[in-house]
Amino acid sequence: MLNTIGERQKQLLKLLRGTRPGMSVDELSKGLEITRNAVRQHLSSLEGAGLVTAGATRPSGGGRPQQLYVLTERGQESFPRQYSWLAQLVVASVQREEGAENMGKRLAEIGAGIAHQIRGQYPGLNTQQEKIEKLAEVMDQLGYNAKNATLPGGEAVIEADNCVFHQMAVKDIEICHLDRGLMETFTDSKVEHHECMARGGDLCRFRFLPKKE
């Protein structure tokens, strides 16, 4: 879908993807560095394509409430998720072979196996910070729209707002074990899923804690 629209409209969709409550015309105009009229034209086109819709309104300090615009489900799914189709095959196979009660453990093992293969490409990673930073790059390349972030106390985390397994995770949260298995093995850490889109969060946020000996 993204291949069929203009570059400016792609940028607009990416801005909306990173702001779950939605954005106003003024905010989009500032973010894209184009006029409000140009933003309205792009929004009209994207609404016609079913990618964007009007969301809630927000008070504007005494004036008319600001209309916010958000991605539709189709808009969310228009971003690349490069291996979700493979995960569906993996999950179906695990369910057949292991049963539902063992699925989480088995998916974590699969994620760990993937991490070992990827880590082999980066032998120079020594500190946990280096591993987290490289993992964010890898996840971004896989389609997660992932980035490094820092909590108020200075703790390094990874935030992602385009979970490649989102539709699967909404139906069965066990799929998240694959992500955690990959991330724990890649960073040699205990991963805590601090916020989860499948559970209603604005994004997925992962904390990295020391492994217990």
CSV table of C-alpha atoms in Angstrom, one decimal:
chain,number,residue,atom,x,y,z
A,1,MET,CA,0.0,0.0,0.0
A,2,LEU,CA,2.8,2.5,0.9
A,3,ASN,CA,4.3,2.0,-2.5
A,4,THR,CA,1.2,3.5,-4.2
A,5,ILE,CA,1.2,6.9,-2.3
A,6,GLY,CA,3.4,9.9,-2.4
A,7,GLU,CA,6.4,10.5,-0.1
A,8,ARG,CA,4.8,13.3,1.8
A,9,GLN,CA,1.8,11.1,2.5
A,10,LYS,CA,4.1,8.3,3.7
A,11,GLN,CA,5.7,10.8,6.1
A,12,LEU,CA,2.2,11.9,7.4
A,13,LEU,CA,1.2,8.3,8.0
A,14,LYS,CA,4.5,7.7,9.9
A,15,LEU,CA,3.8,10.7,12.1
A,16,LEU,CA,0.3,9.4,13.0
A,17,ARG,CA,1.7,5.9,13.6
A,18,GLY,CA,4.0,7.3,16.3
A,19,THR,CA,1.3,9.3,18.1
A,20,ARG,CA,-1.5,7.0,19.1
A,21,PRO,CA,-4.0,9.7,20.4
A,22,GLY,CA,-3.8,11.3,17.0
A,23,MET,CA,-2.5,14.7,15.6
A,24,SER,CA,-4.2,17.9,14.6
A,25,VAL,CA,-3.7,19.7,11.3
A,26,ASP,CA,-1.5,22.2,13.0
A,27,GLU,CA,0.7,19.5,14.5
A,28,LEU,CA,1.0,17.7,11.1
A,29,SER,CA,1.8,21.0,9.4
A,30,LYS,CA,4.6,21.6,11.8
A,31,GLY,CA,5.9,18.1,11.7
A,32,LEU,CA,5.9,17.9,7.9
A,33,GLU,CA,6.9,21.6,7.4
A,34,ILE,CA,4.1,22.2,4.9
A,35,THR,CA,1.0,24.5,5.0
A,36,ARG,CA,-2.2,23.5,6.8
A,37,ASN,CA,-4.0,23.5,3.4
A,38,ALA,CA,-1.5,21.0,2.1
A,39,VAL,CA,-2.0,18.9,5.1
A,40,ARG,CA,-5.8,19.0,4.6
A,41,GLN,CA,-5.4,17.9,1.0
A,42,HIS,CA,-3.2,14.9,2.0
A,43,LEU,CA,-5.6,14.0,4.8
A,44,SER,CA,-8.5,14.1,2.3
A,45,SER,CA,-6.7,11.7,0.0
A,46,LEU,CA,-5.7,9.3,2.7
A,47,GLU,CA,-9.2,9.3,4.2
A,48,GLY,CA,-10.5,8.4,0.8
A,49,ALA,CA,-8.0,5.5,0.6
A,50,GLY,CA,-9.3,4.3,4.0
A,51,LEU,CA,-5.9,4.8,5.8
A,52,VAL,CA,-6.8,7.8,8.0
A,53,THR,CA,-9.9,8.9,9.8
A,54,ALA,CA,-11.0,11.7,12.1
A,55,GLY,CA,-10.6,10.7,15.8
A,56,ALA,CA,-11.3,12.5,19.0
A,57,THR,CA,-11.3,16.3,19.5
A,58,ARG,CA,-9.1,18.1,21.9
A,59,PRO,CA,-9.6,21.4,23.8
A,60,SER,CA,-7.5,24.2,22.3
A,61,GLY,CA,-7.4,26.7,25.1
A,62,GLY,CA,-10.6,28.6,24.7
A,63,GLY,CA,-11.0,28.3,20.9
A,64,ARG,CA,-12.7,25.7,18.8
A,65,PRO,CA,-11.7,22.1,19.8
A,66,GLN,CA,-9.0,20.7,17.6
A,67,GLN,CA,-9.9,17.7,15.4
A,68,LEU,CA,-7.3,14.9,15.8
A,69,TYR,CA,-6.6,12.4,13.0
A,70,VAL,CA,-5.6,8.8,13.5
A,71,LEU,CA,-4.7,5.8,11.4
A,72,THR,CA,-7.4,3.3,10.6
A,73,GLU,CA,-6.7,-0.5,11.0
A,74,ARG,CA,-6.0,-0.5,7.3
A,75,GLY,CA,-3.5,2.3,7.8
A,76,GLN,CA,-1.8,0.4,10.6
A,77,GLU,CA,-1.5,-2.7,8.4
A,78,SER,CA,-0.1,-0.7,5.5
A,79,PHE,CA,3.4,-0.6,7.1
A,80,PRO,CA,5.7,-3.5,6.3
A,81,ARG,CA,5.9,-6.4,8.8
A,82,GLN,CA,8.4,-8.6,7.2
A,83,TYR,CA,8.1,-11.9,9.0
A,84,SER,CA,4.6,-12.0,10.5
A,85,TRP,CA,3.5,-14.4,7.8
A,86,LEU,CA,6.4,-16.8,8.8
A,87,ALA,CA,5.4,-16.5,12.5
A,88,GLN,CA,1.9,-17.7,11.7
A,89,LEU,CA,3.3,-20.8,10.2
A,90,VAL,CA,5.7,-21.3,13.1
A,91,VAL,CA,2.9,-20.8,15.7
A,92,ALA,CA,0.6,-23.3,13.9
A,93,SER,CA,3.4,-25.8,13.8
A,94,VAL,CA,4.2,-25.3,17.5
A,95,GLN,CA,0.6,-25.7,18.5
A,96,ARG,CA,0.4,-29.0,16.6
A,97,GLU,CA,3.6,-30.4,18.0
A,98,GLU,CA,3.7,-29.0,21.6
A,99,GLY,CA,0.1,-28.2,22.5
A,100,ALA,CA,-1.1,-24.9,23.8
A,101,GLU,CA,0.3,-25.4,27.3
A,102,ASN,CA,3.9,-25.5,26.0
A,103,MET,CA,3.6,-23.0,23.3
A,104,GLY,CA,5.1,-20.0,25.2
A,105,LYS,CA,8.2,-22.0,26.2
A,106,ARG,CA,8.8,-23.3,22.7
A,107,LEU,CA,8.3,-19.9,21.0
A,108,ALA,CA,10.9,-18.4,23.4
A,109,GLU,CA,13.3,-21.1,22.4
A,110,ILE,CA,12.7,-20.3,18.7
A,111,GLY,CA,13.3,-16.6,19.4
A,112,ALA,CA,16.6,-17.5,21.2
A,113,GLY,CA,17.7,-19.5,18.2
A,114,ILE,CA,17.0,-16.6,15.9
A,115,ALA,CA,19.0,-14.3,18.2
A,116,HIS,CA,22.0,-16.6,18.1
A,117,GLN,CA,22.1,-16.4,14.3
A,118,ILE,CA,21.8,-12.6,14.3
A,119,ARG,CA,24.3,-12.0,17.1
A,120,GLY,CA,26.8,-14.0,15.0
A,121,GLN,CA,26.8,-11.1,12.6
A,122,TYR,CA,28.0,-8.6,15.3
A,123,PRO,CA,30.9,-10.2,17.2
A,124,GLY,CA,32.1,-6.9,18.6
A,125,LEU,CA,29.2,-6.3,21.0
A,126,ASN,CA,30.5,-6.2,24.6
A,127,THR,CA,28.4,-4.1,26.9
A,128,GLN,CA,24.7,-4.4,27.5
A,129,GLN,CA,24.2,-0.9,26.1
A,130,GLU,CA,25.9,-1.8,22.8
A,131,LYS,CA,23.7,-4.9,22.5
A,132,ILE,CA,20.5,-2.9,23.2
A,133,GLU,CA,21.4,-0.3,20.6
A,134,LYS,CA,22.2,-2.9,18.0
A,135,LEU,CA,19.0,-4.8,18.8
A,136,ALA,CA,17.0,-1.7,18.2
A,137,GLU,CA,18.6,-1.4,14.8
A,138,VAL,CA,17.9,-5.0,14.0
A,139,MET,CA,14.2,-4.7,15.1
A,140,ASP,CA,13.8,-1.6,13.1
A,141,GLN,CA,15.1,-3.3,10.0
A,142,LEU,CA,12.6,-6.1,10.6
A,143,GLY,CA,9.7,-3.6,10.5
A,144,TYR,CA,9.0,-2.9,14.2
A,145,ASN,CA,9.8,0.9,13.8
A,146,ALA,CA,11.9,0.4,16.9
A,147,LYS,CA,14.2,2.9,18.6
A,148,ASN,CA,16.3,3.4,21.7
A,149,ALA,CA,14.8,5.4,24.5
A,150,THR,CA,15.6,6.3,28.1
A,151,LEU,CA,13.3,6.2,31.1
A,152,PRO,CA,13.3,9.2,33.5
A,153,GLY,CA,15.8,7.5,35.8
A,154,GLY,CA,18.2,6.9,32.9
A,155,GLU,CA,17.4,3.3,32.2
A,156,ALA,CA,17.8,2.3,28.5
A,157,VAL,CA,14.7,0.7,26.9
A,158,ILE,CA,13.5,-0.1,23.4
A,159,GLU,CA,10.2,1.3,22.1
A,160,ALA,CA,8.4,-0.1,19.1
A,161,ASP,CA,5.1,1.1,17.6
A,162,ASN,CA,4.8,-1.3,14.7
A,163,CYS,CA,4.8,-4.8,16.2
A,164,VAL,CA,5.2,-7.3,13.4
A,165,PHE,CA,3.0,-9.8,15.3
A,166,HIS,CA,0.3,-7.3,16.4
A,167,GLN,CA,-2.7,-9.1,14.9
A,168,MET,CA,-1.6,-12.4,16.2
A,169,ALA,CA,-0.7,-11.1,19.6
A,170,VAL,CA,-4.2,-9.6,20.0
A,171,LYS,CA,-5.7,-13.1,19.5
A,172,ASP,CA,-3.0,-14.9,21.5
A,173,ILE,CA,-0.5,-13.0,23.7
A,174,GLU,CA,1.7,-16.1,23.8
A,175,ILE,CA,3.3,-15.0,20.5
A,176,CYS,CA,5.2,-12.3,22.5
A,177,HIS,CA,7.3,-15.1,24.0
A,178,LEU,CA,9.1,-15.2,20.6
A,179,ASP,CA,10.1,-11.6,20.8
A,180,ARG,CA,11.2,-11.9,24.4
A,181,GLY,CA,13.3,-15.0,23.7
A,182,LEU,CA,15.0,-13.2,20.8
A,183,MET,CA,15.7,-10.0,22.9
A,184,GLU,CA,16.8,-11.8,26.0
A,185,THR,CA,19.3,-14.0,24.1
A,186,PHE,CA,20.6,-11.1,22.0
A,187,THR,CA,21.3,-8.8,25.0
A,188,ASP,CA,22.1,-11.4,27.6
A,189,SER,CA,19.4,-9.8,29.8
A,190,LYS,CA,16.0,-10.5,31.4
A,191,VAL,CA,13.4,-8.7,29.3
A,192,GLU,CA,10.3,-7.1,30.9
A,193,HIS,CA,7.5,-6.2,28.5
A,194,HIS,CA,6.8,-2.9,30.2
A,195,GLU,CA,4.0,-1.8,27.8
A,196,CYS,CA,2.3,-3.8,25.1
A,197,MET,CA,0.2,-2.7,22.2
A,198,ALA,CA,-1.7,-6.0,22.2
A,199,ARG,CA,-2.8,-5.2,25.7
A,200,GLY,CA,-4.0,-1.7,24.8
A,201,GLY,CA,-0.7,0.2,25.2
A,202,ASP,CA,0.3,3.1,22.9
A,203,LEU,CA,3.5,1.1,21.9
A,204,CYS,CA,5.6,-1.8,23.0
A,205,ARG,CA,8.3,-0.9,25.5
A,206,PHE,CA,10.9,-3.4,26.7
A,207,ARG,CA,13.1,-3.1,29.7
A,208,PHE,CA,16.4,-5.0,30.1
A,209,LEU,CA,17.2,-6.3,33.5
A,210,PRO,CA,20.2,-8.3,34.7
A,211,LYS,CA,19.8,-12.1,34.5
A,212,LYS,CA,19.7,-13.8,37.9
A,213,GLU,CA,22.6,-16.1,38.5
